[in-house]
């Protein structure tokens, strides 16, 4: 005889779900969206052009990156990037003249020089009305080593560099909630941040920021603003706040871009620490406007940045348990897109 198990009497599952996480009525939902929207409008160049040099450097990076992409095309076109070149030259000049030279100006100079060489080496004509200015601009850098342009890779080089057990690498990465309590050094963090900067980012613009807390008192102070680290937070070796600078964005279509670039960056940090033999736990910043503001009031996080997430990093004990966190079946996630 088969029996069926009765659902627990008098248990209101929907009510339990309501109580599980904070619920919000429409006005509160709207005010939280407004909080994000207003910050985006205050600092991005979506509506008004932000005169800040960081915003200009971001515009420059996006523009010169078009040249880099053209240089790396399978079938390059003579004179590509013609619409972007005047902006690139003007932005470099303005940033340099105002003492704001950076990787953006150097990358732009390197790319313009590669652009001129690219045309010369192939006997291709540059846009006639810009040629003189382009040549003069490129000549200013001489043979100074500069970033930017195109890089040649080979299949062999990639094969050699990826000759390790990636499957094992990713399958041994778990969110860790046991740590020795030993401090993680600034130099450990610097190395991994440097590696994670290699993550993809929109138009190569540099929006990612990391705030690190190493000292136990500071770490614990920071963690006291976070919900979700109890039982293990005090044993971490460093806590990172991952933020994204919205001065880097300039159109409404980028309204969610901070969380994309910041999320990709966070993932690279997590893998970087895993490669370094350190454990991590991503610590959510799923907070409403009031609590987000509380963190901003307690620490120096500029108004032009959004907090994406926190990451706890620590040293691993000899042996420890992790939550299995089963992943779904591939077919639950992967399908062929179908046209309507
Ligand atoms: C954005 C984000 C926020 C998270 N926040 C927390 C958190 O606050 N506390 C925690 O213990 N785990 C947190 N996690 C870890 C997840 O629970 C974990 O990544 C998930 O269960 C998958 O398990 P795995 O990381 O071990 O593969 C977070 C993960 C992400 C990506």
PDB file of N, CA and C and ligand atoms in Angstrom, residues 170 173-177 226-229 232 270 280-286 308-310 322-326, ligand 1:
ATOM      1  N   UNK A 170      38.463  24.439 -11.576  1.00  0.00           N
ATOM      2  CA  UNK A 170      37.177  25.070 -11.230  1.00  0.00           C
ATOM      3  C   UNK A 170      36.353  24.208 -10.269  1.00  0.00           C
ATOM      4  N   UNK A 173      37.088  24.802  -6.620  1.00  0.00           N
ATOM      5  CA  UNK A 173      36.755  26.144  -6.078  1.00  0.00           C
ATOM      6  C   UNK A 173      35.362  26.088  -5.468  1.00  0.00           C
ATOM      7  N   UNK A 174      35.310  26.308  -4.197  1.00  0.00           N
ATOM      8  CA  UNK A 174      34.036  26.382  -3.479  1.00  0.00           C
ATOM      9  C   UNK A 174      34.034  27.671  -2.670  1.00  0.00           C
ATOM     10  N   UNK A 175      32.877  28.124  -2.327  1.00  0.00           N
ATOM     11  CA  UNK A 175      32.801  29.199  -1.343  1.00  0.00           C
ATOM     12  C   UNK A 175      33.206  28.606  -0.003  1.00  0.00           C
ATOM     13  N   UNK A 176      34.204  29.201   0.595  1.00  0.00           N
ATOM     14  CA  UNK A 176      34.791  28.646   1.820  1.00  0.00           C
ATOM     15  C   UNK A 176      34.274  29.442   3.016  1.00  0.00           C
ATOM     16  N   UNK A 177      33.977  28.711   4.069  1.00  0.00           N
ATOM     17  CA  UNK A 177      33.502  29.376   5.292  1.00  0.00           C
ATOM     18  C   UNK A 177      34.264  28.890   6.519  1.00  0.00           C
ATOM     19  N   UNK A 226      27.684  43.934   7.010  1.00  0.00           N
ATOM     20  CA  UNK A 226      27.286  42.913   6.036  1.00  0.00           C
ATOM     21  C   UNK A 226      26.429  41.832   6.687  1.00  0.00           C
ATOM     22  N   UNK A 227      25.403  41.400   5.974  1.00  0.00           N
ATOM     23  CA  UNK A 227      24.564  40.311   6.479  1.00  0.00           C
ATOM     24  C   UNK A 227      24.944  39.039   5.736  1.00  0.00           C
ATOM     25  N   UNK A 228      25.480  38.062   6.396  1.00  0.00           N
ATOM     26  CA  UNK A 228      25.761  36.795   5.714  1.00  0.00           C
ATOM     27  C   UNK A 228      27.160  36.258   5.941  1.00  0.00           C
ATOM     28  N   UNK A 229      27.871  36.799   6.955  1.00  0.00           N
ATOM     29  CA  UNK A 229      29.211  36.249   7.212  1.00  0.00           C
ATOM     30  C   UNK A 229      29.322  35.705   8.631  1.00  0.00           C
ATOM     31  N   UNK A 232      31.882  32.808  10.368  1.00  0.00           N
ATOM     32  CA  UNK A 232      33.179  32.640   9.708  1.00  0.00           C
ATOM     33  C   UNK A 232      33.893  33.959   9.414  1.00  0.00           C
ATOM     34  N   UNK A 270      38.035  35.892  -7.481  1.00  0.00           N
ATOM     35  CA  UNK A 270      37.787  34.628  -6.783  1.00  0.00           C
ATOM     36  C   UNK A 270      38.665  33.518  -7.372  1.00  0.00           C
ATOM     37  N   UNK A 280      37.961  31.821  -0.687  1.00  0.00           N
ATOM     38  CA  UNK A 280      37.145  33.043  -0.756  1.00  0.00           C
ATOM     39  C   UNK A 280      35.682  32.709  -0.481  1.00  0.00           C
ATOM     40  N   UNK A 281      34.972  33.711  -0.046  1.00  0.00           N
ATOM     41  CA  UNK A 281      33.512  33.656  -0.049  1.00  0.00           C
ATOM     42  C   UNK A 281      33.029  35.017  -0.541  1.00  0.00           C
ATOM     43  N   UNK A 282      32.291  35.004  -1.644  1.00  0.00           N
ATOM     44  CA  UNK A 282      31.675  36.248  -2.110  1.00  0.00           C
ATOM     45  C   UNK A 282      30.621  36.618  -1.080  1.00  0.00           C
ATOM     46  N   UNK A 283      30.588  37.875  -0.701  1.00  0.00           N
ATOM     47  CA  UNK A 283      29.664  38.335   0.341  1.00  0.00           C
ATOM     48  C   UNK A 283      28.727  39.370  -0.271  1.00  0.00           C
ATOM     49  N   UNK A 284      27.466  39.001  -0.348  1.00  0.00           N
ATOM     50  CA  UNK A 284      26.487  39.815  -1.087  1.00  0.00           C
ATOM     51  C   UNK A 284      26.430  41.263  -0.609  1.00  0.00           C
ATOM     52  N   UNK A 285      26.201  42.160  -1.558  1.00  0.00           N
ATOM     53  CA  UNK A 285      25.790  43.508  -1.185  1.00  0.00           C
ATOM     54  C   UNK A 285      24.373  43.725  -1.727  1.00  0.00           C
ATOM     55  N   UNK A 286      23.465  42.864  -1.292  1.00  0.00           N
ATOM     56  CA  UNK A 286      22.068  42.922  -1.745  1.00  0.00           C
ATOM     57  C   UNK A 286      21.315  43.805  -0.762  1.00  0.00           C
ATOM     58  N   UNK A 308      29.383  46.692  -5.650  1.00  0.00           N
ATOM     59  CA  UNK A 308      28.894  45.508  -6.373  1.00  0.00           C
ATOM     60  C   UNK A 308      28.756  44.330  -5.412  1.00  0.00           C
ATOM     61  N   UNK A 309      29.814  44.081  -4.675  1.00  0.00           N
ATOM     62  CA  UNK A 309      29.800  42.966  -3.729  1.00  0.00           C
ATOM     63  C   UNK A 309      30.989  43.108  -2.794  1.00  0.00           C
ATOM     64  N   UNK A 310      31.016  42.305  -1.752  1.00  0.00           N
ATOM     65  CA  UNK A 310      32.206  42.163  -0.915  1.00  0.00           C
ATOM     66  C   UNK A 310      32.775  40.779  -1.187  1.00  0.00           C
ATOM     67  N   UNK A 322      32.661  22.116   2.968  1.00  0.00           N
ATOM     68  CA  UNK A 322      32.036  23.226   2.245  1.00  0.00           C
ATOM     69  C   UNK A 322      30.621  22.806   1.898  1.00  0.00           C
ATOM     70  N   UNK A 323      29.749  23.773   1.677  1.00  0.00           N
ATOM     71  CA  UNK A 323      28.408  23.449   1.190  1.00  0.00           C
ATOM     72  C   UNK A 323      28.554  22.895  -0.224  1.00  0.00           C
ATOM     73  N   UNK A 324      27.879  21.789  -0.509  1.00  0.00           N
ATOM     74  CA  UNK A 324      28.033  21.162  -1.828  1.00  0.00           C
ATOM     75  C   UNK A 324      27.526  22.072  -2.938  1.00  0.00           C
ATOM     76  N   UNK A 325      26.498  22.861  -2.665  1.00  0.00           N
ATOM     77  CA  UNK A 325      25.949  23.789  -3.664  1.00  0.00           C
ATOM     78  C   UNK A 325      25.821  23.151  -5.041  1.00  0.00           C
ATOM     79  N   UNK A 326      24.945  22.152  -5.179  1.00  0.00           N
ATOM     80  CA  UNK A 326      24.855  21.460  -6.475  1.00  0.00           C
ATOM     81  C   UNK A 326      24.517  22.409  -7.621  1.00  0.00           C
TER      82      UNK A 326
HETATM   83  C1  LIG B   1      26.969  37.766  -5.430  1.00  0.00           C
HETATM   84  C2  LIG B   1      27.126  36.653  -4.428  1.00  0.00           C
HETATM   85  C3  LIG B   1      26.856  36.898  -3.101  1.00  0.00           C
HETATM   86  C4  LIG B   1      27.046  35.900  -2.149  1.00  0.00           C
HETATM   87  N1  LIG B   1      26.844  36.198  -0.848  1.00  0.00           N
HETATM   88  C5  LIG B   1      27.134  35.281   0.110  1.00  0.00           C
HETATM   89  C6  LIG B   1      27.071  35.652   1.479  1.00  0.00           C
HETATM   90  O1  LIG B   1      26.739  36.773   1.826  1.00  0.00           O
HETATM   91  N2  LIG B   1      27.402  34.718   2.405  1.00  0.00           N
HETATM   92  C7  LIG B   1      27.798  33.455   2.061  1.00  0.00           C
HETATM   93  O2  LIG B   1      28.090  32.654   2.946  1.00  0.00           O
HETATM   94  N3  LIG B   1      27.879  33.078   0.748  1.00  0.00           N
HETATM   95  C8  LIG B   1      27.581  33.971  -0.236  1.00  0.00           C
HETATM   96  N4  LIG B   1      27.710  33.652  -1.570  1.00  0.00           N
HETATM   97  C9  LIG B   1      28.201  32.323  -1.936  1.00  0.00           C
HETATM   98  C10 LIG B   1      27.136  31.455  -2.592  1.00  0.00           C
HETATM   99  O3  LIG B   1      26.323  30.903  -1.623  1.00  0.00           O
HETATM  100  C11 LIG B   1      27.863  30.356  -3.413  1.00  0.00           C
HETATM  101  O4  LIG B   1      28.663  30.978  -4.392  1.00  0.00           O
HETATM  102  C12 LIG B   1      26.910  29.396  -4.124  1.00  0.00           C
HETATM  103  O5  LIG B   1      26.209  28.618  -3.225  1.00  0.00           O
HETATM  104  C13 LIG B   1      27.683  28.451  -5.045  1.00  0.00           C
HETATM  105  O6  LIG B   1      28.580  27.689  -4.285  1.00  0.00           O
HETATM  106  P1  LIG B   1      30.129  27.682  -4.562  1.00  0.00           P
HETATM  107  O7  LIG B   1      30.588  29.106  -4.586  1.00  0.00           O
HETATM  108  O8  LIG B   1      30.721  26.908  -3.431  1.00  0.00           O
HETATM  109  O9  LIG B   1      30.321  27.005  -5.889  1.00  0.00           O
HETATM  110  C14 LIG B   1      27.499  34.613  -2.545  1.00  0.00           C
HETATM  111  C15 LIG B   1      27.765  34.378  -3.888  1.00  0.00           C
HETATM  112  C16 LIG B   1      27.589  35.391  -4.819  1.00  0.00           C
HETATM  113  C17 LIG B   1      27.933  35.129  -6.265  1.00  0.00           C
END
